[in-house]
Short mmCIF file of C-alpha atoms and ligand atoms in Angstrom, two decimals:
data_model
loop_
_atom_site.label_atom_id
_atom_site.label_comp_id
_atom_site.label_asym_id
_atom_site.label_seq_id
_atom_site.Cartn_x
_atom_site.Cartn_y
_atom_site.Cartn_z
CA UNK A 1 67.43 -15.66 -46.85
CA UNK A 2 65.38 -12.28 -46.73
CA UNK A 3 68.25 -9.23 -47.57
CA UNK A 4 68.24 -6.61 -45.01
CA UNK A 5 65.51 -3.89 -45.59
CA UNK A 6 67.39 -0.86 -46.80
CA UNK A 7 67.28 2.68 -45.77
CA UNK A 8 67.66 6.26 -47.11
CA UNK A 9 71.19 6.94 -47.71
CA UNK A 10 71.15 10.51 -46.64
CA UNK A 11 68.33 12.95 -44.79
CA UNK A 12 68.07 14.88 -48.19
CA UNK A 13 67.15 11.25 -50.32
CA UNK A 14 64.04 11.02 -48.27
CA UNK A 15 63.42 14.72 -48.57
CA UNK A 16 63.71 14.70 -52.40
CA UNK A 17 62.45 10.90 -52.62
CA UNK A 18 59.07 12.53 -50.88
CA UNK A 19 58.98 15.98 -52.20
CA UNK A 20 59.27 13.69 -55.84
CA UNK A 21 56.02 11.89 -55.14
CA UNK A 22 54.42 14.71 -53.91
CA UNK A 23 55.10 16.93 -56.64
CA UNK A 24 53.69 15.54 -59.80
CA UNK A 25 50.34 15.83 -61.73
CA UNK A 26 48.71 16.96 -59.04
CA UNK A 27 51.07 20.11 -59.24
CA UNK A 28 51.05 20.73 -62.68
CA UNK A 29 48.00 19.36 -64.20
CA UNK A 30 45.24 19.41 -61.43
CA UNK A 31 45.88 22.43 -59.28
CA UNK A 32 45.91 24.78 -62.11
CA UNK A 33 42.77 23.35 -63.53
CA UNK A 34 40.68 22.91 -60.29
CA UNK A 35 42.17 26.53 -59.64
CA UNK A 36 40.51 27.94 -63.12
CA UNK A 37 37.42 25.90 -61.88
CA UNK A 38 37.43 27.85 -59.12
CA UNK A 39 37.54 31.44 -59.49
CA UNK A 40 41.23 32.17 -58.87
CA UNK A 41 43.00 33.45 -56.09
CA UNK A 42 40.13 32.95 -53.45
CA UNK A 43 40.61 29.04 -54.02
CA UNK A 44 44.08 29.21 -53.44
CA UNK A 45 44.03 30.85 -49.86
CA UNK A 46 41.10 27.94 -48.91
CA UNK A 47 43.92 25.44 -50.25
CA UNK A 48 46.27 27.11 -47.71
CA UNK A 49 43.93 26.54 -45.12
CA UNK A 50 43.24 22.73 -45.96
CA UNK A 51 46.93 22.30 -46.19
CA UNK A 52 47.58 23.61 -42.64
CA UNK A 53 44.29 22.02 -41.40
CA UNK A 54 44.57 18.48 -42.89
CA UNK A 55 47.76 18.07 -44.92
CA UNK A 56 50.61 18.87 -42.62
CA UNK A 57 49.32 17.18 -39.58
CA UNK A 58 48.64 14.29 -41.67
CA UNK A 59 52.02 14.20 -43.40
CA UNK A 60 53.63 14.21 -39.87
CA UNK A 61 51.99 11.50 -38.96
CA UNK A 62 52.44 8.97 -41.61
CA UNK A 63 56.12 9.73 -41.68
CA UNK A 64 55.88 8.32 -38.33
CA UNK A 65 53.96 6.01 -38.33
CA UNK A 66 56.45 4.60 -41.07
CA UNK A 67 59.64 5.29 -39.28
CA UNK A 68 58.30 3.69 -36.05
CA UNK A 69 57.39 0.36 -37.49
CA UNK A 70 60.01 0.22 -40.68
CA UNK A 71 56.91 -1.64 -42.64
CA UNK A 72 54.87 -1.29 -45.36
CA UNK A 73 51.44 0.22 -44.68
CA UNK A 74 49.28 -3.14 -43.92
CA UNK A 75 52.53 -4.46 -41.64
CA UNK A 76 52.65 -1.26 -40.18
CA UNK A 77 49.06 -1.06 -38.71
CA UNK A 78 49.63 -4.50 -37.88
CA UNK A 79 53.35 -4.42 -35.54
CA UNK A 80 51.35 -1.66 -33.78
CA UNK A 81 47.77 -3.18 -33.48
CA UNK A 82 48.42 -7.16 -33.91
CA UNK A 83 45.35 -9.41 -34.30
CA UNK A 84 43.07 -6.33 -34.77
CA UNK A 85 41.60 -5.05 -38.26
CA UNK A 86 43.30 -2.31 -38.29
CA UNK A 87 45.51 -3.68 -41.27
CA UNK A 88 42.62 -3.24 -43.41
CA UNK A 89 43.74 0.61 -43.60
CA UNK A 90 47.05 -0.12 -44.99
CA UNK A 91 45.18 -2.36 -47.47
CA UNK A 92 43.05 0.52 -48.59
CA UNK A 93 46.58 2.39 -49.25
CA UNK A 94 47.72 -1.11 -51.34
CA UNK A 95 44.79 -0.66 -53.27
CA UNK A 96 44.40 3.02 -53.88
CA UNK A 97 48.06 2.71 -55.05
CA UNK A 98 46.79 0.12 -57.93
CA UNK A 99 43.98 1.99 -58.55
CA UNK A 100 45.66 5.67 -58.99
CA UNK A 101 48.34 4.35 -60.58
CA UNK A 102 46.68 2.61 -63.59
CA UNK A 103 45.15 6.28 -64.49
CA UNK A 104 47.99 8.01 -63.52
CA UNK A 105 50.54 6.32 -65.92
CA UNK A 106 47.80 7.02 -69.22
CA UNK A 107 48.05 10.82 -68.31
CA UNK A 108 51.39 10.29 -67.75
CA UNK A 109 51.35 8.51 -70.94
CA UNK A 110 50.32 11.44 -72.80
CA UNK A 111 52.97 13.94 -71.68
CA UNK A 112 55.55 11.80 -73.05
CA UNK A 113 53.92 11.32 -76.30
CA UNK A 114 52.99 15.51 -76.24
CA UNK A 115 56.70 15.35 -75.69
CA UNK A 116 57.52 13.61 -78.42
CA UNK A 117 55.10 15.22 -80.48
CA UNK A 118 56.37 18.68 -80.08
CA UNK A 119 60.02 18.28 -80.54
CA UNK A 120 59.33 16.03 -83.79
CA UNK A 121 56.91 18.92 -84.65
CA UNK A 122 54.01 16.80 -85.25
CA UNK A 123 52.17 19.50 -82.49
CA UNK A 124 53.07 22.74 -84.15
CA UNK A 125 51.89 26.30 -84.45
CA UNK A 126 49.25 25.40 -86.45
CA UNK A 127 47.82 22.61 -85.22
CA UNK A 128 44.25 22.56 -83.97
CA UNK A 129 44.73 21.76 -80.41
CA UNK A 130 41.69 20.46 -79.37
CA UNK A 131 40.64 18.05 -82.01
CA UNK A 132 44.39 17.08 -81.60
CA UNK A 133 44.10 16.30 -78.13
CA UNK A 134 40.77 14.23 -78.53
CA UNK A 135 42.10 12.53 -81.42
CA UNK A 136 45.17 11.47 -79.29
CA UNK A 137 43.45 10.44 -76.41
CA UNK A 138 40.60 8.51 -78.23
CA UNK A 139 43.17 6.42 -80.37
CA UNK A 140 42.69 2.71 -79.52
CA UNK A 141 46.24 1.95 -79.71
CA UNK A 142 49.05 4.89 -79.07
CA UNK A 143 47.90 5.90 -75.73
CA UNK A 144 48.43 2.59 -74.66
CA UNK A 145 51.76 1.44 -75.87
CA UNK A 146 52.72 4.87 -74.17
CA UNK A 147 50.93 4.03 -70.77
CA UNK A 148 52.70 0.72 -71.48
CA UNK A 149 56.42 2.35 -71.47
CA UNK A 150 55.82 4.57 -68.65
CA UNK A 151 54.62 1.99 -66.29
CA UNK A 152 57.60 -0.22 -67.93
CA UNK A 153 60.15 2.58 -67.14
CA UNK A 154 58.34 2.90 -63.29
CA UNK A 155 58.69 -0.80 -62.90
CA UNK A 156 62.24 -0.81 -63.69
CA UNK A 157 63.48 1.67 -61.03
CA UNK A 158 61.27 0.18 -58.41
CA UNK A 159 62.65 -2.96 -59.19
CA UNK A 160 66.09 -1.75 -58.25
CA UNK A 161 65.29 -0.60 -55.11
CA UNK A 162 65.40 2.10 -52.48
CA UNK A 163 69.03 3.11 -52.86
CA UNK A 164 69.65 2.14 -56.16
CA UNK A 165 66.37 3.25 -57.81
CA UNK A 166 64.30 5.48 -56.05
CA UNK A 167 67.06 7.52 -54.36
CA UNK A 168 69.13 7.55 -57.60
CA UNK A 169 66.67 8.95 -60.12
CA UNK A 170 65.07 11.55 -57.55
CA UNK A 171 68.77 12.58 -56.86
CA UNK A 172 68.94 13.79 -60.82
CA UNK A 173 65.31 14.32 -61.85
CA UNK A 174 64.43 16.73 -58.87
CA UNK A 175 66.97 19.55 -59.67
CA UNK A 176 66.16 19.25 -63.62
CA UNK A 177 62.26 19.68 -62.39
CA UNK A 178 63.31 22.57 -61.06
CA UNK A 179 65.48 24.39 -63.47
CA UNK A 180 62.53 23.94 -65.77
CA UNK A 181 59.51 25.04 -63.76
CA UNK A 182 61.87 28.35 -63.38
CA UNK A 183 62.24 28.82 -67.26
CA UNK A 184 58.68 28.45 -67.63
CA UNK A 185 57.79 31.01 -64.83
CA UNK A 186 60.39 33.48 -66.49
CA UNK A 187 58.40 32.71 -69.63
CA UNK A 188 54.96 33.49 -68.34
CA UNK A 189 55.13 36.35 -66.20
CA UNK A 190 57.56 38.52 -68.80
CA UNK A 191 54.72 38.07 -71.72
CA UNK A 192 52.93 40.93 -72.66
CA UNK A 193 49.96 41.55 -70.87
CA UNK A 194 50.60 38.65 -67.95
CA UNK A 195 49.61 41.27 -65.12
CA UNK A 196 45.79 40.22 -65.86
CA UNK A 197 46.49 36.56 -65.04
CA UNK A 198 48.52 37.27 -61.88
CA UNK A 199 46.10 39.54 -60.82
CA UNK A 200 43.39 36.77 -61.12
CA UNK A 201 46.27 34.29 -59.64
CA UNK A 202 46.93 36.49 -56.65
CA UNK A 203 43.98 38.73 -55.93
CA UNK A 204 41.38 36.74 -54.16
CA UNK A 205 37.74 37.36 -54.60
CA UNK A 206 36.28 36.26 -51.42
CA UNK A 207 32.66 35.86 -52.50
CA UNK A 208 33.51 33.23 -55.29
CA UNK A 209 34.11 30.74 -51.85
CA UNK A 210 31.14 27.85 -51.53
CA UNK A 211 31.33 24.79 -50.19
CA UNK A 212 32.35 23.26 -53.33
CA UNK A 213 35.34 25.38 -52.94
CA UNK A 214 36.47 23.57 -49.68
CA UNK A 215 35.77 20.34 -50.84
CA UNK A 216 37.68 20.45 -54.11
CA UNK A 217 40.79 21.78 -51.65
CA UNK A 218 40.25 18.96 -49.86
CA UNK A 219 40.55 16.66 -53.01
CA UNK A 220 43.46 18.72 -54.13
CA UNK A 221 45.26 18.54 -51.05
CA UNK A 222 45.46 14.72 -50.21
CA UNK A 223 46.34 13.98 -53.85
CA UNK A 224 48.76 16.53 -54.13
CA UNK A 225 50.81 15.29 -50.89
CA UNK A 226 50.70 11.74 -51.57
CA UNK A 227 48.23 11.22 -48.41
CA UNK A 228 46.03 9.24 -47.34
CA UNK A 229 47.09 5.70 -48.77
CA UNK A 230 50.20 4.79 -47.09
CA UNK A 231 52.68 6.12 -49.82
CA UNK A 232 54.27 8.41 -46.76
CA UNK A 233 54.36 5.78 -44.19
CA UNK A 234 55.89 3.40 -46.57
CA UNK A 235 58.77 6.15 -47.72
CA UNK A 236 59.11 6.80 -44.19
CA UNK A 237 59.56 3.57 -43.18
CA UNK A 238 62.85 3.96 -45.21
CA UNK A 239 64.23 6.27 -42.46
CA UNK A 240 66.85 5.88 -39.76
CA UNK A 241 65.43 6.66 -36.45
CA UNK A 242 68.11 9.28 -36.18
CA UNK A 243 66.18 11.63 -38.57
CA UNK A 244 64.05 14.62 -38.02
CA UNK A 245 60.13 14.32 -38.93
CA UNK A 246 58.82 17.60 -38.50
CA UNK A 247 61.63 19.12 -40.01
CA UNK A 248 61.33 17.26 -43.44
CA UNK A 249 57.18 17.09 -43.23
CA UNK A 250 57.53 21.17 -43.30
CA UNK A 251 60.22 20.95 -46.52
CA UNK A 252 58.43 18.00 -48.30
CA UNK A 253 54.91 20.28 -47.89
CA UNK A 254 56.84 23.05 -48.78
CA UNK A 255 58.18 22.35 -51.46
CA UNK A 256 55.21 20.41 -53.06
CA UNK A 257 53.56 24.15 -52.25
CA UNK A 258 56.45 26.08 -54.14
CA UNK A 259 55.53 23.88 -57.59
CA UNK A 260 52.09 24.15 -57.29
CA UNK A 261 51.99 27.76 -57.05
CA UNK A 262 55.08 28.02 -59.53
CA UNK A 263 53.35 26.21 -61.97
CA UNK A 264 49.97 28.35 -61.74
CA UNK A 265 51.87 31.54 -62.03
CA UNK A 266 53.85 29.95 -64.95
CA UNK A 267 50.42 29.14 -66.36
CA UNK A 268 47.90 31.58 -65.59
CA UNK A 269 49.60 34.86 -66.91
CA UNK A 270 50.32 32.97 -70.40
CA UNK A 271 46.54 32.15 -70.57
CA UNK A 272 45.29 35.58 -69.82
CA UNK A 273 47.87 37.31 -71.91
CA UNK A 274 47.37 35.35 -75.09
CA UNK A 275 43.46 35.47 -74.36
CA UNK A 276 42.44 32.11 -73.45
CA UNK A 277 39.91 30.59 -71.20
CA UNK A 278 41.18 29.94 -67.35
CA UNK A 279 38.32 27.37 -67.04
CA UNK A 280 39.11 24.71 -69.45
CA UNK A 281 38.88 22.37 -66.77
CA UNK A 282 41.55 19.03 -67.23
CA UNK A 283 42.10 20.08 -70.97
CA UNK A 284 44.51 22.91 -69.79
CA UNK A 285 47.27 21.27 -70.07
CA UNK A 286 46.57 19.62 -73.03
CA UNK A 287 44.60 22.03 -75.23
CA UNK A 288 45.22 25.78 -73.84
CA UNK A 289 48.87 25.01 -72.77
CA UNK A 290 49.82 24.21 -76.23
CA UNK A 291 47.69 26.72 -78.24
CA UNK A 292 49.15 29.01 -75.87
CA UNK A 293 52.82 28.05 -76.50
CA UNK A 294 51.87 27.97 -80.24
CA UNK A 295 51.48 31.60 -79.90
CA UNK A 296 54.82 32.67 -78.17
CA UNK A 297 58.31 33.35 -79.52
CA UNK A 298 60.23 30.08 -79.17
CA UNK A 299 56.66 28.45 -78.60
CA UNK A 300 57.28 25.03 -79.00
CA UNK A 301 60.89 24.85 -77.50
CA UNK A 302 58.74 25.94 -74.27
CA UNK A 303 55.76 23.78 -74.72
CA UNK A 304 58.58 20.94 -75.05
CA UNK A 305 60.49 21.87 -72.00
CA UNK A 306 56.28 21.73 -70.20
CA UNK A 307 56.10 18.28 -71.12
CA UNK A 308 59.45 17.05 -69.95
CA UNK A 309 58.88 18.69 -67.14
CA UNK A 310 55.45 16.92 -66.87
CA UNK A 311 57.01 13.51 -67.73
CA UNK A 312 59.42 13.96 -65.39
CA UNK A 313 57.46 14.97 -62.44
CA UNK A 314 54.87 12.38 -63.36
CA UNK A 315 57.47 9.64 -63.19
CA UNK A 316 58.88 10.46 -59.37
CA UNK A 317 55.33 10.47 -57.98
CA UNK A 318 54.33 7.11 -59.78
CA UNK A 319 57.67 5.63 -58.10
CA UNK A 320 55.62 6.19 -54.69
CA UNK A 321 52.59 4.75 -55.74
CA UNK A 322 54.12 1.74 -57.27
CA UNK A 323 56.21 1.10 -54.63
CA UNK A 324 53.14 1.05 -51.74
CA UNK A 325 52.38 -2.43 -53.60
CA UNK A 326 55.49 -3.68 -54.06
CA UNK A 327 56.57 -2.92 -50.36
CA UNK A 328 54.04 -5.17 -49.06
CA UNK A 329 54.18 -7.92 -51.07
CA UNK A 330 58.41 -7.64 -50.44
CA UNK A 331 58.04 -7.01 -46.79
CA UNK A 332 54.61 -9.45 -45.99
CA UNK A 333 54.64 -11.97 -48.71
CA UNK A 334 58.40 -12.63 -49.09
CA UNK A 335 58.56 -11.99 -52.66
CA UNK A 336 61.86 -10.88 -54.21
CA UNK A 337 61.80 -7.07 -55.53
CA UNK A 338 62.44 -7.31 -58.79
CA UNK A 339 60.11 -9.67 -59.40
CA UNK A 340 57.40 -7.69 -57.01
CA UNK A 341 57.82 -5.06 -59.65
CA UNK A 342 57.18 -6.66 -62.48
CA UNK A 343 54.22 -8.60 -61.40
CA UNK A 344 52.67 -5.49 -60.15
CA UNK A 345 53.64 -2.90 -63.15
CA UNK A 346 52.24 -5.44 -65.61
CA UNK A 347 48.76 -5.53 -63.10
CA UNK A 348 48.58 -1.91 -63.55
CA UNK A 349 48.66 -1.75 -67.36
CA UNK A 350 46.20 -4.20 -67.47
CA UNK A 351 43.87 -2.16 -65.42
CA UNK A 352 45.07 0.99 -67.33
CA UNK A 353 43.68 -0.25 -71.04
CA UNK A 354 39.92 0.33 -70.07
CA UNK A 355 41.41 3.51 -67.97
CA UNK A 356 42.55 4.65 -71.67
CA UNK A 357 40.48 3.05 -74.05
CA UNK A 358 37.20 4.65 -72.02
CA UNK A 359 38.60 8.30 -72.92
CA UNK A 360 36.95 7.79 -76.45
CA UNK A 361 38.13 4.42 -78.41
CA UNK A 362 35.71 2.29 -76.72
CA UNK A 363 32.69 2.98 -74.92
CA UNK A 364 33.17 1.36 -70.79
CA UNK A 365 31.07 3.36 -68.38
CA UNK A 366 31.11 2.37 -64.47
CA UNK A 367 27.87 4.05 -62.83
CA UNK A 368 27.14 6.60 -65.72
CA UNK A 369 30.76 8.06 -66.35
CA UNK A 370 33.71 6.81 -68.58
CA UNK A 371 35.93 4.23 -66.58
CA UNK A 372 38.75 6.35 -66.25
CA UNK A 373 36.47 9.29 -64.45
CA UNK A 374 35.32 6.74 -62.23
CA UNK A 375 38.52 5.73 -61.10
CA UNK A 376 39.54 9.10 -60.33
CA UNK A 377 35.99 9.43 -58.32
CA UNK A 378 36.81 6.58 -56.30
CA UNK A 379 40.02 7.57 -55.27
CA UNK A 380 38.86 11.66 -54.59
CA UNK A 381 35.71 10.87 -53.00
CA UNK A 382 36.58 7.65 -50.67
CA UNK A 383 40.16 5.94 -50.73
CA UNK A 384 42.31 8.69 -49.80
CA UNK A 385 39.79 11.03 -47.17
CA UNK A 386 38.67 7.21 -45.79
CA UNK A 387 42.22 5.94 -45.29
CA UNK A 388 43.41 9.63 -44.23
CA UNK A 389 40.47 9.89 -41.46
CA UNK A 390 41.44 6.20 -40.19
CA UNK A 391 44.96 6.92 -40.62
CA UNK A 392 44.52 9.78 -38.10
CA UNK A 393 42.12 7.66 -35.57
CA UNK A 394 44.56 5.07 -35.53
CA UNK A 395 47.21 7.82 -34.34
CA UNK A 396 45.27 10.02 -31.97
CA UNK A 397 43.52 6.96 -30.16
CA UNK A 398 45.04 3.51 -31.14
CA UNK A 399 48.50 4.13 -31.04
CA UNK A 400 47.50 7.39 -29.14
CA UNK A 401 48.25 10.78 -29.92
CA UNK A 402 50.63 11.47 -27.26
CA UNK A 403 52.98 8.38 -28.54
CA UNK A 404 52.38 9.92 -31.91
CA UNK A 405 53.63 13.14 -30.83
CA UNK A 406 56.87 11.67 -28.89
CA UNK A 407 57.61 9.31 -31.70
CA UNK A 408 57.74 12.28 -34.00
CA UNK A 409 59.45 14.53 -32.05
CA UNK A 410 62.37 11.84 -31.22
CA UNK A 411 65.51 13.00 -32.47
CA UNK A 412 64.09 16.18 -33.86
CA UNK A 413 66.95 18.39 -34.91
CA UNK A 414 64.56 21.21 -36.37
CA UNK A 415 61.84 21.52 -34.09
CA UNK A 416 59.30 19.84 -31.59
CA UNK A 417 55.75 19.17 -31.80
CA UNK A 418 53.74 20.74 -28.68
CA UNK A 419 50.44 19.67 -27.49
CA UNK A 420 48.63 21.59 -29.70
CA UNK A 421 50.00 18.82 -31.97
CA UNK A 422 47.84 15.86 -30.17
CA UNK A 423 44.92 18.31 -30.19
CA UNK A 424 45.00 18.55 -33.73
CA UNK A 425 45.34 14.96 -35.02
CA UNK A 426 42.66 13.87 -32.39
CA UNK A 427 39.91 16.48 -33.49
CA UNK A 428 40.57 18.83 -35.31
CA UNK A 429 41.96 17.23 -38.52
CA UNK A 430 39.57 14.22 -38.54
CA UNK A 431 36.73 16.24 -37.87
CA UNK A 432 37.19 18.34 -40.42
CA UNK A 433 38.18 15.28 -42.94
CA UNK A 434 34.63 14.01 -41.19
CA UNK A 435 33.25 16.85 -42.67
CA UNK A 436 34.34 17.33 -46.17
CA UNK A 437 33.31 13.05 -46.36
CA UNK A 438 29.99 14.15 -45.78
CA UNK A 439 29.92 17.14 -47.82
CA UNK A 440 31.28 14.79 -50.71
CA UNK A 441 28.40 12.24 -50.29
CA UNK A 442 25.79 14.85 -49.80
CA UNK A 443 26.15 17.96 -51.85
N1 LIG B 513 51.09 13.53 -55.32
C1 LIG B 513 51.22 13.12 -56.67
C2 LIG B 513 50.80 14.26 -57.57
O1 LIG B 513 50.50 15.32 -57.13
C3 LIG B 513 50.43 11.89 -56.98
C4 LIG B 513 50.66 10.82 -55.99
C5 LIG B 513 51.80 10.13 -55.76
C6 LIG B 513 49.73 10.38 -55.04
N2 LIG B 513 51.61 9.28 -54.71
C7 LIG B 513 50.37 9.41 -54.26
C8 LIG B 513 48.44 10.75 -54.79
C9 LIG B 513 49.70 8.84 -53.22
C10 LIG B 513 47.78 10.16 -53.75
C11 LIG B 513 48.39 9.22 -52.95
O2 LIG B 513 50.78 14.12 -58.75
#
């Protein structure tokens, strides 16, 4: 016999459950990078825009689309659009999970070794950071085995379930994530010299805005909310109906908003002051972080504390994209959980070693850039804005957007969705996801 599906114990378990896979890399490693990339404060405010454009909309919609049909994303298009294709949209989701995932745990895989690394004091003040970091990353062998325990360590929680797992570790790993990002802020912003960095964090340059700009918001902003592949839905479908969607779509975005922009202004203002470059694209984390930790009092108590933090935050996002997989093949193919987990976790390493080995060990190129790129192409440029813009079709005109709206406005304790609401999902948002496709395929 099939056991019951389970459910969130409380409102907050979702909250933090979601806020946990949102808030992640994305937060700490990408958004101060893509920032750096471009020009500062001016980027931010565009990500603002995207966010209230695109990402809240969409957030409030797969959250319902999850709690309405208590299914994983393929059996959710399908209990609401039976005998159509439409199920091919939550297989996109099944398959971006896999796919983000198995790059996702080897950065992920790093943090715990830089982890490691610092507290052992292996990475120390005078280590050269950036032959350090290439060396690390173009070792055959390490960056595996530590890919290997992190998707090991993702597996096992998934494998114990909603309740037991998921709602468990965010209940513990959330407030540490939080206490830390704080210490690092305090950190940053009392350095010497720090004004010049929040002054490039906070002052926007308006002319520094292309089109480039809105498209890597774009980027930023599905990946950074979990959207676009069913991870939302699937949490959601995790909900009693008694709970209040708009209310926790506003937290989880905010939230996943406070760590982002904690995390640049615990950044930024330590780059500047300690005269580094802003624009060292996805080596900041890895290279200027800890040449600029080097360089502070206590440097390398801090640059430890940035690396649990990163291994921790890393570790509640992967829970969502893991379990996106193992949902469906629990909820549509009758498999038991804990053996879901395994099957899958083990998948995902596989696919990880040429993710890892392509960063320098071994030379595996898919259409002229290094495996692991490409996998991070595929899932910017077409998984998530495809599965987002037929996500929100589905809602405004399949399921229709007036349903939408009363589905996630039932039981709303916070506040109610007008019809601006079903304006927005049916135009607005798509068209301009419509938009930023085709400035991705075209520019
Ligand atoms: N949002 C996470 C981050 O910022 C990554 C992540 C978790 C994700 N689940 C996802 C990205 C689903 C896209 C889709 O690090």
């Amino acid at each position: 016999m099939k056991p019951a599906r389970e459910s969130w114990t409380t409102k907050l378990a979702f909250i933090l459950a979601a806020a946990g896979s949102a808030v992640g890399l994305g937060n700490i490693w990408r958004f101060p990078y893509v920032v750096g990339e471009n020009g500062g404060a001016a980027f931010v405010i565009v990500f603002l825009i995207i966010v209230a454009l695109i990402g809240l909309p969409l957030m409030v919609t797969e959250i319902t689309l999850g709690r309405e049909t208590k299914k994983n994303p393929i059996g959710a298009f399908k209990a609401l659009a039976p005998n159509t294709p439409w199920w091919l949209v939550g297989a996109i989701g099944v398959l971006a999970g896999f796919v983000i995932l198995s790059f996702y745990s080897v950065v992920a895989g790093w943090g715990i070794s830089y982890f490691f690394q610092t507290v052992t004091g292996s990475l120390t003040e005078g280590t050269d950071f950036e032959a350090a970091f290439f060396d690390h990353v173009g070792q055959g062998f390490a960056p595996v085995a530590w890919h290997a325990l992190f998707m090991a360590l993702t597996g096992l929680i998934i494998g114990l379930g909603i309740v037991k797992g998921i709602g468990r570790a965010v209940r513990y790993l959330m407030p540490v994530l939080f206490i830390l990002i704080i210490m690092l802020v305090i950190r940053g912003v009392t350095l010497e010299g720090a004004s010049e960095g929040l002054q490039y964090y906070l002052q926007p340059d308006f002319t520094s805005i292309t089109w480039q700009t809105w498209l890597d918001a774009a980027g930023q902003a599905f990946f950074t909310l979990s959207l676009g592949m069913g991870a939302i839905i699937t949490y959601g479908s995790y909900l009693k109906k008694d709970d209040d969607v708009p209310g926790s779509a506003s937290w989880i975005v905010g939230l996943d908003l406070l760590i982002a922009l904690l995390a640049g202004l615990a950044i930024f203002p330590a780059v500047f002051a300690l005269g580094f470059s802003e624009a060292d694209g996805p080596g900041l984390a890895f290279i200027t972080l800890p040449a600029v930790f080097a360089q502070m009092p206590f440097g390398m108590f801090f640059g430890a504390i940035f690396f649990l933090f990163f291994s921790v935050a890393a570790l509640t996002s992967a829970l969502s994209l893991l379990e996106v997989v193992v949902a469906w093949l629990v909820d549509e193919k009758e498999m038991s959980r804990p053996k879901a987990s395994a099957l899958v976790s083990f998948g995902i390493f596989l696919l990880g070693i040429p993710a890892s080995l392509s960063m320098g060990a071994v030379d595996i190129q898919v259409m002229g850039m290094p495996f692991f790129d490409f996998l991070d192409y595929l899932q910017e440029t077409f998984l998530l804005p495809i599965g987002g813009l037929l996500t929100l079709v589905f809602a405004g005109y399949v399921f229709t957007a007036s349903k939408t709206r009363e589905s996630a406005n039932e039981n709303s304790t916070s506040f109610k969705l007008g019809v601006w609401f079903e304006w927005l999902i049916k135009y607005i948002t798509p068209a301009a996801v419509v938009i930023i496709l085709l400035a991705g395929l075209f520019l």
